[in-house]
Each structure stands twice: as structure tokens, then as C-alpha cells.
Short mmCIF file of C-alpha atoms in Angstrom, two decimals:
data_model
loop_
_atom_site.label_atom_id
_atom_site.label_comp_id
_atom_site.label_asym_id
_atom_site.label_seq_id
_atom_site.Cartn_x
_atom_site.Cartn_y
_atom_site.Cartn_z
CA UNK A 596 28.97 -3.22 9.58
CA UNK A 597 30.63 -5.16 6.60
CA UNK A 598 28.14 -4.45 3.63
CA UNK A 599 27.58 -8.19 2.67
CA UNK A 600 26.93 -8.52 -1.85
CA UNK A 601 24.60 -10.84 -2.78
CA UNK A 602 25.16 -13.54 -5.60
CA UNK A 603 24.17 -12.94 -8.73
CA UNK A 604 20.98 -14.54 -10.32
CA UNK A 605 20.38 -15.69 -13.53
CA UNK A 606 17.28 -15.58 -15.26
CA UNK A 607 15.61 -18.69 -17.23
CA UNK A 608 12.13 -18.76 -18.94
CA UNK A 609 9.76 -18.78 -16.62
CA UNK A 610 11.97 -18.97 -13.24
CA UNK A 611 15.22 -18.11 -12.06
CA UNK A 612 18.56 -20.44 -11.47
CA UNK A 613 20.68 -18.80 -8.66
CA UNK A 614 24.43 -19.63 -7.36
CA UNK A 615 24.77 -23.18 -4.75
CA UNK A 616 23.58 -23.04 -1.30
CA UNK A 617 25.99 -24.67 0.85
CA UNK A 618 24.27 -27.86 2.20
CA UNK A 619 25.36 -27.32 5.86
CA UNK A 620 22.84 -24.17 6.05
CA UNK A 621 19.36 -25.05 7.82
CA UNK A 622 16.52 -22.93 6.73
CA UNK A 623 16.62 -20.78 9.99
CA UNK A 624 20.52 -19.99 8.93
CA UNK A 625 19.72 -19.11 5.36
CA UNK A 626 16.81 -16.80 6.65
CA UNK A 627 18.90 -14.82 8.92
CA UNK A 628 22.02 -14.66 6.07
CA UNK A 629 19.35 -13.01 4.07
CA UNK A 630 17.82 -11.22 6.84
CA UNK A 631 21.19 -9.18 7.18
CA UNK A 632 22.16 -9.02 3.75
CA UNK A 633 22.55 -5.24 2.95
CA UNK A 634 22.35 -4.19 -0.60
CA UNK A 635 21.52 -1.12 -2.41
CA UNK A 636 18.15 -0.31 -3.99
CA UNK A 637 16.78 2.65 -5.44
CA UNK A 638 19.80 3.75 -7.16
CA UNK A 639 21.25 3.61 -3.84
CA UNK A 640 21.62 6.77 -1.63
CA UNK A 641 21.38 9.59 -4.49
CA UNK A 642 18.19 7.53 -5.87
CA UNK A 643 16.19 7.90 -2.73
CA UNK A 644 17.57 11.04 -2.21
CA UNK A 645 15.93 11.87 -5.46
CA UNK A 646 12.94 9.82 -4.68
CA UNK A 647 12.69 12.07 -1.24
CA UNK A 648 12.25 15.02 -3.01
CA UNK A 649 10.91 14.57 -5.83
CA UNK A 650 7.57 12.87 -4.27
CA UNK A 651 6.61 16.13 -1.94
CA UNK A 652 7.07 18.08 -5.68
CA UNK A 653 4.62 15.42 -7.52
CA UNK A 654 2.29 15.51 -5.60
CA UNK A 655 2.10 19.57 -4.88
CA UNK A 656 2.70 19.49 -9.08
CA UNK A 657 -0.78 17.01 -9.43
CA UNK A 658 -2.71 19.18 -7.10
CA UNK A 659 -1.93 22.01 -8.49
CA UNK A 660 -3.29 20.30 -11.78
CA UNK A 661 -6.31 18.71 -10.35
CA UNK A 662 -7.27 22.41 -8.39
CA UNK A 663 -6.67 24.96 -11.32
CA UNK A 664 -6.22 23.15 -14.80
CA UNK A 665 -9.37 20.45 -14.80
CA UNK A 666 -6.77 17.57 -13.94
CA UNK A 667 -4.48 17.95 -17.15
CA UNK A 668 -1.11 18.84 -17.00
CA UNK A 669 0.20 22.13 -16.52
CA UNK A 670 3.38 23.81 -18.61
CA UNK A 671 4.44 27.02 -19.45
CA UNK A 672 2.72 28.87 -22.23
CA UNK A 673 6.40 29.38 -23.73
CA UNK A 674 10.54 29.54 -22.87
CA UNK A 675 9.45 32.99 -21.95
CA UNK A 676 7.28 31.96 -19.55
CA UNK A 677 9.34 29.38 -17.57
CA UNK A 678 10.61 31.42 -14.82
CA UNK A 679 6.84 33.50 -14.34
CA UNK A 680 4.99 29.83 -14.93
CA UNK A 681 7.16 28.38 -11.53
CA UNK A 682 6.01 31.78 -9.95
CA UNK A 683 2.16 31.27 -10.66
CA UNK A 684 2.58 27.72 -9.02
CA UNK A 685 4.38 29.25 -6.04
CA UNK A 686 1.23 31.51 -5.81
CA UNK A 687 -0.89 29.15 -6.40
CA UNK A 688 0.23 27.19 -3.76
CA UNK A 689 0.26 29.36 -1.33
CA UNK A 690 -3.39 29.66 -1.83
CA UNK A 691 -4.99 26.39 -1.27
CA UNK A 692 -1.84 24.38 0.00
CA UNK A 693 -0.10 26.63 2.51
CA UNK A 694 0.55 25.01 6.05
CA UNK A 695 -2.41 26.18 8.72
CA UNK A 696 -3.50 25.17 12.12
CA UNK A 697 -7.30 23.77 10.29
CA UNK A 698 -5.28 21.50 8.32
CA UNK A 699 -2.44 20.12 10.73
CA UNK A 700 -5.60 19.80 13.69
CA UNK A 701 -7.36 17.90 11.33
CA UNK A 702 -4.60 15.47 10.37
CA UNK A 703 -3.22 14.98 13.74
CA UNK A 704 -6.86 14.75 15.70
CA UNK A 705 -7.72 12.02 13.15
CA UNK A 706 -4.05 10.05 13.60
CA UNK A 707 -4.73 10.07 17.57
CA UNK A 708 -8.14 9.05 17.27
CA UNK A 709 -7.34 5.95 15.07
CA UNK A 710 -4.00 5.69 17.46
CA UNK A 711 -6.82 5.15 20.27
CA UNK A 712 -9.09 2.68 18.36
CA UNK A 713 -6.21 0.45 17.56
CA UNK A 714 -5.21 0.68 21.48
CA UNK A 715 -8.93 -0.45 23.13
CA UNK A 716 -11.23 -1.54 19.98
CA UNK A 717 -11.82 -4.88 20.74
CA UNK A 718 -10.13 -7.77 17.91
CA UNK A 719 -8.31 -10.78 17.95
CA UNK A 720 -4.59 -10.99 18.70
CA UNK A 721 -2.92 -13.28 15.97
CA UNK A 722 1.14 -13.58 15.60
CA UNK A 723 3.40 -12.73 13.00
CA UNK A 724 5.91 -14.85 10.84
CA UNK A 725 9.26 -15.75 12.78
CA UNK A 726 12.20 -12.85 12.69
CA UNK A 727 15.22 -13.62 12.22
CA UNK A 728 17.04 -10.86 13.67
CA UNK A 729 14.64 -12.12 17.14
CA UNK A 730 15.74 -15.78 16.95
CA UNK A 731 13.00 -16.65 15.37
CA UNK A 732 10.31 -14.68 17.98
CA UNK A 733 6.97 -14.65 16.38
CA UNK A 734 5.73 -11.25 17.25
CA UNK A 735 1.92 -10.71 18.53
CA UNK A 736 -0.61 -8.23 16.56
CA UNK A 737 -3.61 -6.90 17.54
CA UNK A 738 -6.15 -7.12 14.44
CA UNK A 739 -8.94 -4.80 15.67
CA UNK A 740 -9.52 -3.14 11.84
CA UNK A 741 -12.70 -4.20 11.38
CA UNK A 742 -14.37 -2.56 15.09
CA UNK A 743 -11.97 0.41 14.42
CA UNK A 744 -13.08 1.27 10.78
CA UNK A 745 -17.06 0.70 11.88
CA UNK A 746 -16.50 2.88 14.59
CA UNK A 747 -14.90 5.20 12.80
CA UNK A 748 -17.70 5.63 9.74
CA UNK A 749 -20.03 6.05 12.32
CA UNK A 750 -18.32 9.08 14.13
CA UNK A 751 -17.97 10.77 10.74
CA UNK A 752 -21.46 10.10 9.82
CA UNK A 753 -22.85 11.73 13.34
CA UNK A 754 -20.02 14.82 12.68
CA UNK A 755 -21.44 15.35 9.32
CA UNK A 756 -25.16 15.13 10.22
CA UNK A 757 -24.37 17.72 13.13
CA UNK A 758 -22.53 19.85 10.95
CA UNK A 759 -19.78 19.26 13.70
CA UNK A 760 -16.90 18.40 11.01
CA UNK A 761 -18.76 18.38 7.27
CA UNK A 762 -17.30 15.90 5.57
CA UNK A 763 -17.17 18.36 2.84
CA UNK A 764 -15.06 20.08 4.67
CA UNK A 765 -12.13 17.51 3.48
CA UNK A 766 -12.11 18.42 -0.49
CA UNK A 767 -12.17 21.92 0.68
CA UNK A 768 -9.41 21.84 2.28
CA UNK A 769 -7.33 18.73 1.09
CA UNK A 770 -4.24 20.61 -0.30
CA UNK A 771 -3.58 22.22 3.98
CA UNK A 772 -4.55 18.29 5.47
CA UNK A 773 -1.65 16.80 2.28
CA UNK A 774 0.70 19.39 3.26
CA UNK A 775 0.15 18.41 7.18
CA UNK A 776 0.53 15.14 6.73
CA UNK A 777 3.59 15.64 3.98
CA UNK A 778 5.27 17.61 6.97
CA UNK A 779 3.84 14.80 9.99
CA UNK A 780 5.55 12.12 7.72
CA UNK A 781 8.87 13.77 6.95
CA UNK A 782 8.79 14.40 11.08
CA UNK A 783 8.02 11.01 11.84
CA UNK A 784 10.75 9.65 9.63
CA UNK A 785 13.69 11.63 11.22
CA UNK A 786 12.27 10.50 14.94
CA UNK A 787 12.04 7.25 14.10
CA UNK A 788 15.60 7.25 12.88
CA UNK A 789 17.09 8.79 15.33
CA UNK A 790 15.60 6.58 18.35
CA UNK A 791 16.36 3.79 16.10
CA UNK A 792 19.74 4.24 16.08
CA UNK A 793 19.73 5.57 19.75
CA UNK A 794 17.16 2.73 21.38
CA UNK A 795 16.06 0.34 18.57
CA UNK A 796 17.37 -3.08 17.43
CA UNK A 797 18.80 -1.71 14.21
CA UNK A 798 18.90 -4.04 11.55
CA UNK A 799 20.60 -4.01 8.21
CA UNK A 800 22.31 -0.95 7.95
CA UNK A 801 24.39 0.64 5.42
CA UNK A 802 26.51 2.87 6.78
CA UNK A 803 24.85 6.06 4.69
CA UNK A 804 22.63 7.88 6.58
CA UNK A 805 20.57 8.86 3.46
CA UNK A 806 19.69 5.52 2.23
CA UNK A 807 19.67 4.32 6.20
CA UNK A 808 16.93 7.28 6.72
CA UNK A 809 15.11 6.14 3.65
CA UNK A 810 15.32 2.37 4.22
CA UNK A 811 14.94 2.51 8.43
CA UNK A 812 16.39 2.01 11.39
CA UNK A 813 13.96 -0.37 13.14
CA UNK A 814 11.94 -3.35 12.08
CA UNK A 815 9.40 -3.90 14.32
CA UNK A 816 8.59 -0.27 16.14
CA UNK A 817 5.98 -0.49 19.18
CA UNK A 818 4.37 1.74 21.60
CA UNK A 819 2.84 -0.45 24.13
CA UNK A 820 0.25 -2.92 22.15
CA UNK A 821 -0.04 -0.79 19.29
CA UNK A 822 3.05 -1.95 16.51
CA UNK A 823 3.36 1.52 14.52
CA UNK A 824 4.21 -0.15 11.08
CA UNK A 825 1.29 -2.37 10.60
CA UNK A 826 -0.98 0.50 12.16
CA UNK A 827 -0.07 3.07 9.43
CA UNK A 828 0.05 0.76 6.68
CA UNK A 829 -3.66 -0.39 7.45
CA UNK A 830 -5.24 2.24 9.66
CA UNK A 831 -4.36 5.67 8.39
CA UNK A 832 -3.91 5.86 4.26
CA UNK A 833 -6.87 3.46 3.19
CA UNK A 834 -9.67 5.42 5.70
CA UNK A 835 -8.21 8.59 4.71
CA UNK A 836 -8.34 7.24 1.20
CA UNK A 837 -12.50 6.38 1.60
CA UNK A 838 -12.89 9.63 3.22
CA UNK A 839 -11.12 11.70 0.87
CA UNK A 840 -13.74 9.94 -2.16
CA UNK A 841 -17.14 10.23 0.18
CA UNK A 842 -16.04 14.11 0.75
CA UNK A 843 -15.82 14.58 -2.84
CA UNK A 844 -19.30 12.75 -3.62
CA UNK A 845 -20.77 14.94 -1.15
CA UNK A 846 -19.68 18.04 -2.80
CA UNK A 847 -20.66 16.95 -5.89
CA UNK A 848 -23.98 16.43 -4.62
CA UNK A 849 -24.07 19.62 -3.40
CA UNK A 850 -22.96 21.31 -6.45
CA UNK A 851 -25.47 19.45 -8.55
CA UNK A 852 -28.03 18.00 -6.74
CA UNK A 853 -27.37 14.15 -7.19
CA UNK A 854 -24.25 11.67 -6.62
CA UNK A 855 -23.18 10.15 -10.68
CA UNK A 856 -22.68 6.81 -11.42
CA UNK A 857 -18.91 7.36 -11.66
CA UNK A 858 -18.64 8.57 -7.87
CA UNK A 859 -21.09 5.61 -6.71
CA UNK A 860 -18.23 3.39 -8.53
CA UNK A 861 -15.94 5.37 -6.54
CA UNK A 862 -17.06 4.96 -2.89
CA UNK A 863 -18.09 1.41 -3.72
CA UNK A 864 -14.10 0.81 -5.04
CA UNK A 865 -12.19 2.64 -2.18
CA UNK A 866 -14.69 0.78 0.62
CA UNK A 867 -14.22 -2.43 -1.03
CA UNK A 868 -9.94 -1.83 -0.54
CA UNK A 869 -10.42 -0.49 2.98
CA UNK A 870 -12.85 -2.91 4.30
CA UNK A 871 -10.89 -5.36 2.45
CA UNK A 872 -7.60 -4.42 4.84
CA UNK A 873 -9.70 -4.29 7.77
CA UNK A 874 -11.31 -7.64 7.77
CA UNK A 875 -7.89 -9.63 6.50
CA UNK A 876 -6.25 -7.83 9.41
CA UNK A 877 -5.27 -11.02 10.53
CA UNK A 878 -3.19 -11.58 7.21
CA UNK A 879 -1.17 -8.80 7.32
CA UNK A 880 1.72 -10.08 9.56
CA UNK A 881 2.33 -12.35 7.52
CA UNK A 882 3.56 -9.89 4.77
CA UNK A 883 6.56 -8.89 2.76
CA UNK A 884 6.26 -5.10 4.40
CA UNK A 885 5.43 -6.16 7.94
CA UNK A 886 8.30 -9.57 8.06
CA UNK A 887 11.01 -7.66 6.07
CA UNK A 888 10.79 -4.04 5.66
CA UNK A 889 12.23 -1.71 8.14
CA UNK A 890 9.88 1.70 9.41
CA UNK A 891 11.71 4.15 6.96
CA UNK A 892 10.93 6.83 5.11
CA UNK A 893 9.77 4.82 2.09
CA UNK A 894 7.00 3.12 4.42
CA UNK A 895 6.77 5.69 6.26
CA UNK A 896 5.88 8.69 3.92
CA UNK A 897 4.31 6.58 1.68
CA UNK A 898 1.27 5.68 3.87
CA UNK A 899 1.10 9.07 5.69
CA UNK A 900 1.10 11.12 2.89
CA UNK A 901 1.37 9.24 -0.67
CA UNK A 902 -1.12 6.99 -0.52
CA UNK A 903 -4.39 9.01 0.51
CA UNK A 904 -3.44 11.80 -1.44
CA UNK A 905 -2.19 10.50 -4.45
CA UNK A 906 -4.53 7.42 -4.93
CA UNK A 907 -7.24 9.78 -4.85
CA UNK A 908 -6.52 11.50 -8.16
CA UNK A 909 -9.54 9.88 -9.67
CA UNK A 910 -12.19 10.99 -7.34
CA UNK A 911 -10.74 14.48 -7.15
CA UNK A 912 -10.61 14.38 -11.05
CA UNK A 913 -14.39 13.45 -11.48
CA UNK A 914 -15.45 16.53 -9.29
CA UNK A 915 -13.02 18.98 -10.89
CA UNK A 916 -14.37 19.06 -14.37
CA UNK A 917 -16.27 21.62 -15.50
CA UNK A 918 -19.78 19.54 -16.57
CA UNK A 919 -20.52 16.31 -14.80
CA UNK A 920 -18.93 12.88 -16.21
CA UNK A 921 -21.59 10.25 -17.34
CA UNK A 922 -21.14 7.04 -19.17
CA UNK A 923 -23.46 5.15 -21.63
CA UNK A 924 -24.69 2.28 -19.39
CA UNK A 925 -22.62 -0.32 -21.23
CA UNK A 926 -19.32 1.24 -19.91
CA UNK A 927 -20.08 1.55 -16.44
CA UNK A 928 -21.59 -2.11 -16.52
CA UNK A 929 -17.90 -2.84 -17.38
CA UNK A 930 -15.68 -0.48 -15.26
CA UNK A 931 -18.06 -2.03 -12.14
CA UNK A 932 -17.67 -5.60 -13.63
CA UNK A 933 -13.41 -5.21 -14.43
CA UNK A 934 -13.25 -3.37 -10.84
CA UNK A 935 -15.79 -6.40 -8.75
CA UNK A 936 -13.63 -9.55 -10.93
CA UNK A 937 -10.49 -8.18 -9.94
CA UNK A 938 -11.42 -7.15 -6.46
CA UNK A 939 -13.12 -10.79 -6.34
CA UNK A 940 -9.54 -12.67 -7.38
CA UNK A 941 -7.42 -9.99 -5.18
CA UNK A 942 -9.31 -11.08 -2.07
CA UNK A 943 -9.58 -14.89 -2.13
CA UNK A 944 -5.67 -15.44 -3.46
CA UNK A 945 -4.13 -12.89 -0.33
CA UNK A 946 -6.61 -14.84 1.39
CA UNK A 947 -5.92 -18.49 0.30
CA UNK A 948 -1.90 -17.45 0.35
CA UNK A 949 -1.77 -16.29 3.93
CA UNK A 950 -4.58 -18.53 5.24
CA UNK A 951 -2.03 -21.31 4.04
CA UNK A 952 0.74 -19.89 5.84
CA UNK A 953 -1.02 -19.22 9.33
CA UNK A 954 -2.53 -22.94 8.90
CA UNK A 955 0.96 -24.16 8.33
CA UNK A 956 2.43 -22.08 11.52
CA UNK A 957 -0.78 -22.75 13.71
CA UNK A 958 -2.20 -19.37 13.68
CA UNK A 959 -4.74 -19.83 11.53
CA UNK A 960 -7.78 -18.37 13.47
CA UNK A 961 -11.59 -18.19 11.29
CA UNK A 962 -13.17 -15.04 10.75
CA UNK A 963 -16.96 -13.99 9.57
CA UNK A 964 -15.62 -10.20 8.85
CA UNK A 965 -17.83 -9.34 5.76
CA UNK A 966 -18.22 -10.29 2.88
CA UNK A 967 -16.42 -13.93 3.11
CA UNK A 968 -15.73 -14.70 -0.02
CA UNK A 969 -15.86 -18.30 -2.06
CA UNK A 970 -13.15 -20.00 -2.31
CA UNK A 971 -11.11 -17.39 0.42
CA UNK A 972 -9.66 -20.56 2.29
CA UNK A 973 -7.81 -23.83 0.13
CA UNK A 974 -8.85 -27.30 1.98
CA UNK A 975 -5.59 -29.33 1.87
CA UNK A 976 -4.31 -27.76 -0.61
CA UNK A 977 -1.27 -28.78 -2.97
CA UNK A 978 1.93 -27.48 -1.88
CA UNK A 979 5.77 -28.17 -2.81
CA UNK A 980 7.87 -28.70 0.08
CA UNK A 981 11.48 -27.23 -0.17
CA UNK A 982 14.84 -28.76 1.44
CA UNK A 983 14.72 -25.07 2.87
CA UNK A 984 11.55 -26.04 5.56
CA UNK A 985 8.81 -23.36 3.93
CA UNK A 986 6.22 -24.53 1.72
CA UNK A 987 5.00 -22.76 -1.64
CA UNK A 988 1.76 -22.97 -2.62
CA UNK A 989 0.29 -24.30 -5.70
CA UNK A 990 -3.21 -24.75 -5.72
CA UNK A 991 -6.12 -22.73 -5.59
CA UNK A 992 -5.38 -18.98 -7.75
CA UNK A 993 -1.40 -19.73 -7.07
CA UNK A 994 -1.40 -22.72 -9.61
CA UNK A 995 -2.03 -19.63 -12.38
CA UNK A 996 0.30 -17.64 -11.74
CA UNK A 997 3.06 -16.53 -8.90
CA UNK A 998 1.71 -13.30 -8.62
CA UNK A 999 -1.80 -13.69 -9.56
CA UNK A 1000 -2.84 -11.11 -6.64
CA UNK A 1001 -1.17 -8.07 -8.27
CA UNK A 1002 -2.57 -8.57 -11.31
CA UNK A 1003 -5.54 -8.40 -9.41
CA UNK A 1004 -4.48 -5.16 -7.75
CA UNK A 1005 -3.85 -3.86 -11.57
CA UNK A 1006 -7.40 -4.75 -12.69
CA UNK A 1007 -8.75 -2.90 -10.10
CA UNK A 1008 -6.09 0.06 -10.96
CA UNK A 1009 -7.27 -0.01 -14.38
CA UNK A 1010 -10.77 0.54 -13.46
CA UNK A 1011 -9.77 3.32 -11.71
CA UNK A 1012 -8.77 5.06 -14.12
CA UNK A 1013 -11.31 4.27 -16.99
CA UNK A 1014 -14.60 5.42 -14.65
CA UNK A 1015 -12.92 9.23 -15.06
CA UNK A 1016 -14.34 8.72 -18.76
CA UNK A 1017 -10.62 10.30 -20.13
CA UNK A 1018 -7.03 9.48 -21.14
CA UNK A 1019 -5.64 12.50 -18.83
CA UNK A 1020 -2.75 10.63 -17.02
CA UNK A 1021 -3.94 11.75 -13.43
CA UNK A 1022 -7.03 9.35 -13.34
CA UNK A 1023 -4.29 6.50 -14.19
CA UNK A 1024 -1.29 7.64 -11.86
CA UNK A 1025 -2.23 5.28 -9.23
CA UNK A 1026 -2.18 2.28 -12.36
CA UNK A 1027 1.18 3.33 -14.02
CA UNK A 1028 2.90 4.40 -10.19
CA UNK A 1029 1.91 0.77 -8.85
CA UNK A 1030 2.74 -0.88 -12.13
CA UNK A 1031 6.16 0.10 -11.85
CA UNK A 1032 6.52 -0.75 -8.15
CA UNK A 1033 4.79 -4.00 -8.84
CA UNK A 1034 8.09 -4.99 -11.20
CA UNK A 1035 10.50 -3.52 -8.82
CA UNK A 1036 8.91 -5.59 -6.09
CA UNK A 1037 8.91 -8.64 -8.21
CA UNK A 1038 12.19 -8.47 -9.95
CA UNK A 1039 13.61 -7.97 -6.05
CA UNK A 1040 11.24 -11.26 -4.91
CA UNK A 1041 12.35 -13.32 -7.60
CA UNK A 1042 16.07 -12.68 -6.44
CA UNK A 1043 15.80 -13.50 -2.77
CA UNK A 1044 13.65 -16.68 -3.58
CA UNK A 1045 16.36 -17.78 -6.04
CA UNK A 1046 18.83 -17.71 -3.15
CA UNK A 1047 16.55 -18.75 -0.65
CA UNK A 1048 15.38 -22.28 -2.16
CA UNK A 1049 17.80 -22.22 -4.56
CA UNK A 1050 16.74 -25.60 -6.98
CA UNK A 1051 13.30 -25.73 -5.54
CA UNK A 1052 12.30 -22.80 -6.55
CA UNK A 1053 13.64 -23.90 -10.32
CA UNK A 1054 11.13 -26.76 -9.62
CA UNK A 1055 8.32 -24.33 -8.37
CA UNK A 1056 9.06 -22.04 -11.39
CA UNK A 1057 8.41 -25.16 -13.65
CA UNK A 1058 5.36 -25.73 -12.04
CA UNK A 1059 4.13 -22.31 -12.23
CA UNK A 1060 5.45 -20.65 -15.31
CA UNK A 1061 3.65 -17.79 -15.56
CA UNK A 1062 4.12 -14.68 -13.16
CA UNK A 1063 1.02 -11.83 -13.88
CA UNK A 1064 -1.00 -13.36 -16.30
CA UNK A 1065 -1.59 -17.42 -17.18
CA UNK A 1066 -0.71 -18.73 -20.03
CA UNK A 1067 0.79 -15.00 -21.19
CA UNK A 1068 3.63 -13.81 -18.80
#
């Protein structure tokens, strides 16, 4: 396979001018030009091989910190004590994050069981965005989130009540379940390479089997109704995510008698994100990871492992300090009203974006999933139409700013952090990681846009300037 380079872009104030389309392409040829454009990211293959193993080592290095240091940052004492300091972690390790059977049952029994709600809870079937690489197939998804996650809180509560599975249990034993599911995800990556290349419709492929293990093999994996990408981006990290904060309010309320204000702000965050994914189900498809994105190990890892036990740092933080963390009443009245303004903004413009988009394909289906939010859905909304076919919208949050939804996503973040009540870096990891994905992801968006609408999207810059923040940036 010919690695194709893509043309250079150049950046303007505000938008970005890229190199002439030739005017015989229809929008259908341009998308599948792009489609199978290969390019490296990441540094190419010795970046993600750097990015594959240095994540496992963060996030055993952060645990470590959360479970023996009070969530601050552990170094040796002196140059003396390098080589004994690595040993201490080693043993440390091997205490509370060694691979066991508790751990890997727990991980797996939870995987099938979701596995099994997303194959018979009952939800709507909605389809996808048009694939290139398919001729244009719009693929079909089954968006049964919101019966799965409901069905789910209620097993947990009636294991926890019978003492069947505390759901203490989880914080007790968190750094055996990461491991399992740091070991389930590294599996799951080399299978689903291998029967890529062996059965799947491979699709943009380098040629290095590094960067091709870390990028993926297949687009759009399925095992009978259930498609595996969409199901472990939504189903697996955000519940374990939830679960992971609820276990650690529960020990704290063992420990001291009463849940704080800081771990109410917790559960009421991390159910707020989850429920969020499960009731915009239907939205998903539609999306950048789900359209584009192949089932690698950056997808892959990243919502088996990263994201429920990395995104947790704050809850884990709160219950790992040696005297309870309270705020003066004026703080938390902010951290709740920063976390419910973003979270408010986050969910109508993903839902005004990709209610647009399913209107504009005829999959648009209305849903009473709770809570519906004002202003979720944009009543003939203004739009510019580009010589490509597709339609960018600017109305509703999207006449702010291009990305007004991760700015959103950062408010939250920041909220996050600030309910720890400290300026230790954990509590923030989950701001400063996404912030740095958020301009990768953006910088990579602006480039394919450029050379997808090429003058239009000059046009749609000028008519929305500003990217994060209006009338800033």
C-alpha cells in the first residue's frame, strides 16, 4: 500500500487556507481520498511505541502515589536512593497491584455482563454516518445505553445490599481490577489485529506493524448486533468510571460515618457524564471515533483501562488523605455551579451538532431519555452549505465557537480538579491529559476540514472565528 502525503495547510487568523481541490472531485470522491489517506501521527511508530509503554507505567506510577504518598508525587529521597526508591515501588506493587484471579473475575464478569445488556436490553436501532471504505453503507447501531446502565445500577445496588459484591469491595481492590483490565486491553489489541489483518476489511494501513497495532486494523468490528467499538467507548469506561467514585464514597462513609460535600459533587459529576453517554446513545455514530477511527490500541486501551482508572484520580484522591476535605460553602457553590454550566453547554451543543446531522441524513429519531435539556435540538437552524455536499452548522452554541463542546468538556475538567480542595497535579491529570489531546485532536480536525471544503471552510472560519472560547481564541 503506497503511503499517500497529504498537502500541506496553512494557517490564517481564525481559519485555515489549504492547497486547490480539483473541481472534477464529488464530495463522495474527496471523502474516500481522505478516507485512505495514511499519514503518521504520534511521532509515528517510535511515538506510540513510547506512548504504549509509557501509559501502563503512569498509571502504576499515579497509583502508587494515590495508595502510599496521600496523592503527591513520589521521588527518591536522594541519587543514593534511585536504584532502592524503583525497588520500594516494585514492592509496593506487588502488594496492592499484583495480577489475581479476584481482580481479573471481577473485570471480565462485569465486561460479559454489559456484553449481554448491549445484546438483549431493549433500545432503538439508529444508523451511522456513510463509510467510505463501504461505498457509502450507513451502518446500523443498537442504542440500548440508557436500559443497560438502569439495569445495571440496580444489580449493583441489590449486590451491595446483600453483601453479595460490596461495592466497597472496588477501592479495595482497584490496583488487581486496573492491572486486569491493563492486561484484558493489551490482549484485546493484539486479537483484534491479528483477525484484522487475517478476516477484517483493513483500512488505511501503514505498512509498520507498530503504528498499524496502535492505529488498527479494522474500522467497524462486530460480533453479531453488538459493534465492539462503540460498545467499549460508551459501555465499559464511563460505568466503571461511576462505580469506581460510588465505591470510594462508600468507604468514606464507612471510615467516617457520613458522605462530604466533595464526594456528593463527585457521584453527581461522574453520573451526569455517564448518563449523559447513555441517553445521547443515539449521537454517537455520528462521531469522529466511531466514522473515522480504526479499533486499535489507542481506542482500545484507552477505554478498557485509561479511562476508568485514570479519570478517577480525583475521587481516589479525596478518600486518600489523611483528615477529610471540606470547603467553605462559597467554594463548593462554585465547583457545583462551574461543573452544572459546563455540563449544561456540553450537552445541548453534542446535542444540537449531531441532532443536525441525523435531521439532515433522516435519522433523526426523538428521545425523552432524562434530563432533556433546553435548547438540546436547533429548529431550522442556520447552516452554510459547501460545494463539497455536507453542511456546517452555525447557529445555536456553534455560532460561538467551532469547538464550543470541548471547552465545555474542560469546564467540567476543571471542576474536577478544584473539588479535591489542592494544587497536587493528580486531582487535575484528567484536565491537563485531555487538554493536550483536545489540541492534538483539533490541530488534526482543522487539517482534514481544510482539505475537505477547501474555500468553504475559509468562509465558515470567517463566520466563526473563534475555536474554544468566543470572542478570545
Amino acid at each position: 500500500l503506497k503511503v499517500q502525503k497529504t498537502k500541506k495547510t496553512h494557517t490564517c487568523a481564525g481559519g485555515v487556507m489549504s492547497g486547490k481541490v480539483k473541481k472534477a472531485e464529488t464530495g463522495e470522491e474527496i471523502d474516500k481520498r481522505l478516507d485512505e489517506q495514511v499519514h503518521y501521527e504520534f511521532g509515528g511508530p517510535i511515538g506510540v511505541l513510547g506512548i504504549m509503554l509509557f501509559a501502563p507505567c503512569m498509571m502504576y506510577y499515579f497509583f502508587l502515589c494515590l495508595e502510599y504518598n496521600h496523592g503527591r508525587m513520589m521521588v527518591p529521597d536522594s541519587l543514593a536512593d534511585v536504584g532502592p526508591f524503583f525497588g520500594r515501588l516494585l514492592t509496593y506493587l506487588g502488594e496492592k497491584a499484583a495480577p489475581s484471579v479476584y481482580g481479573f473475575t471481577v473485570y471480565i464478569v462485569f465486561n460479559i455482563f454489559e456484553a449481554v445488556l448491549a445484546w438483549y436490553a431493549p433500545g432503538p436501532i439508529v444508523k451511522g454516518l456513510p463509510i467510505p471504505s463501504l461505498k457509502g453503507k450507513q451502518l446500523e447501531y443498537r442504542c440500548n445505553g440508557v436500559s443497560s446502565f438502569y439495569v445495571t445500577l440496580v444489580v449493583a445496588y441489590v449486590l451491595h445490599v446483600t453483601e453479595i459484591f460490596p461495592l466497597t469491595d472496588i477501592i479495595d481492590n482497584w490496583g488487581t481490577i486496573m492491572t486486569a483490565a491493563i492486561v484484558c486491553a493489551n490482549l484485546i489489541t493484539l486479537i483484534m489485529y491479528i483477525t484484522g489483518l487475517l478476516f477484517g476489511d483493513k483500512l488505511r494501513m501503514s505498512g509498520n506493524w507498530i503504528y498499524d497495532l496502535f492505529m488498527g486494523a479494522w474500522l467497524n468490528p462486530r460480533i453479531g448486533r453488538i459493534d465492539l467499538k462503540m460498545w467499549a467507548e460508551i459501555r465499559i469506561p464511563w460505568v466503571i468510571l461511576f462505580f469506581l467514585t460510588v465505591s470510594c464514597a462508600l468507604k468514606f462513609q464507612a471510615t467516617y460515618g457520613y458522605i462530604s460535600v466533595p464526594f456528593y459533587f463527585m457521584i453527581l459529576a461522574h453520573f451526569l457524564y455517564v448518563n449523559a453517554c447513555m441517553k445521547g446513545e443515539e449521537c454517537i455514530p455520528t462521531t469522529w471515533d466511531i466514522f473515522y477511527e480504526k479499533w486499535g490500541y489507542m481506542l482500545i486501551f484507552w477505554n478498557f483501562a485509561g479511562v476508568p482508572f485514570t479519570y478517577c484520580y480525583s475521587s481516589i484522591f479525596l478518600l486518600r488523605q489523611a483528615e477529610p476535605i471540606e470547603h467553605h460553602p462559597a467554594f463548593a457553590a462554585f465547583c457545583f455551579a462551574l461543573l452544572l454550566f459546563g455540563y449544561y453547554i456540553w450537552d445541548t451543543a453534542n446535542s444540537q451538532k449531531n441532532r443536525f446531522r441525523m435531521k439532515e441524513r433522516g435519522t433523526y429519531i426523538p428521545r425523552w431519555a432524562f434530563p432533556q435539556l433546553p435548547w438540546g435540538t436547533l429548529e431550522n437552524p442556520k447552516y452554510l452549505t459547501t460545494k463539497h455536499g455536507s453542511k456546517l452548522l452555525t447557529d445555536g452554541w456553534w455560532a460561538y465557537a467551532r469547538k464550543i463542546h470541548y471547552t465545555a468538556d474542560l469546564m467540567m475538567a476543571t471542576s474536577w480538579g478544584l473539588i479535591a480542595g489542592s494544587f497536587a497535579y493528580l486531582p487535575f491529570h484528567y484536565l491537563t491529559f485531555f487538554l493536550t489531546v483536545l489540541v492534538h485532536r483539533v490541530t488534526r480536525d482543522v487539517e482534514r476540514c481544510a482539505q475537505k471544503y477547501g474555500a468553504d471552510w475559509v468562509e465558515y472560519c470567517k463566520r466563526v472565528p473563534y475555536i474554544f472560547v468566543p470572542g478570545v481564541y
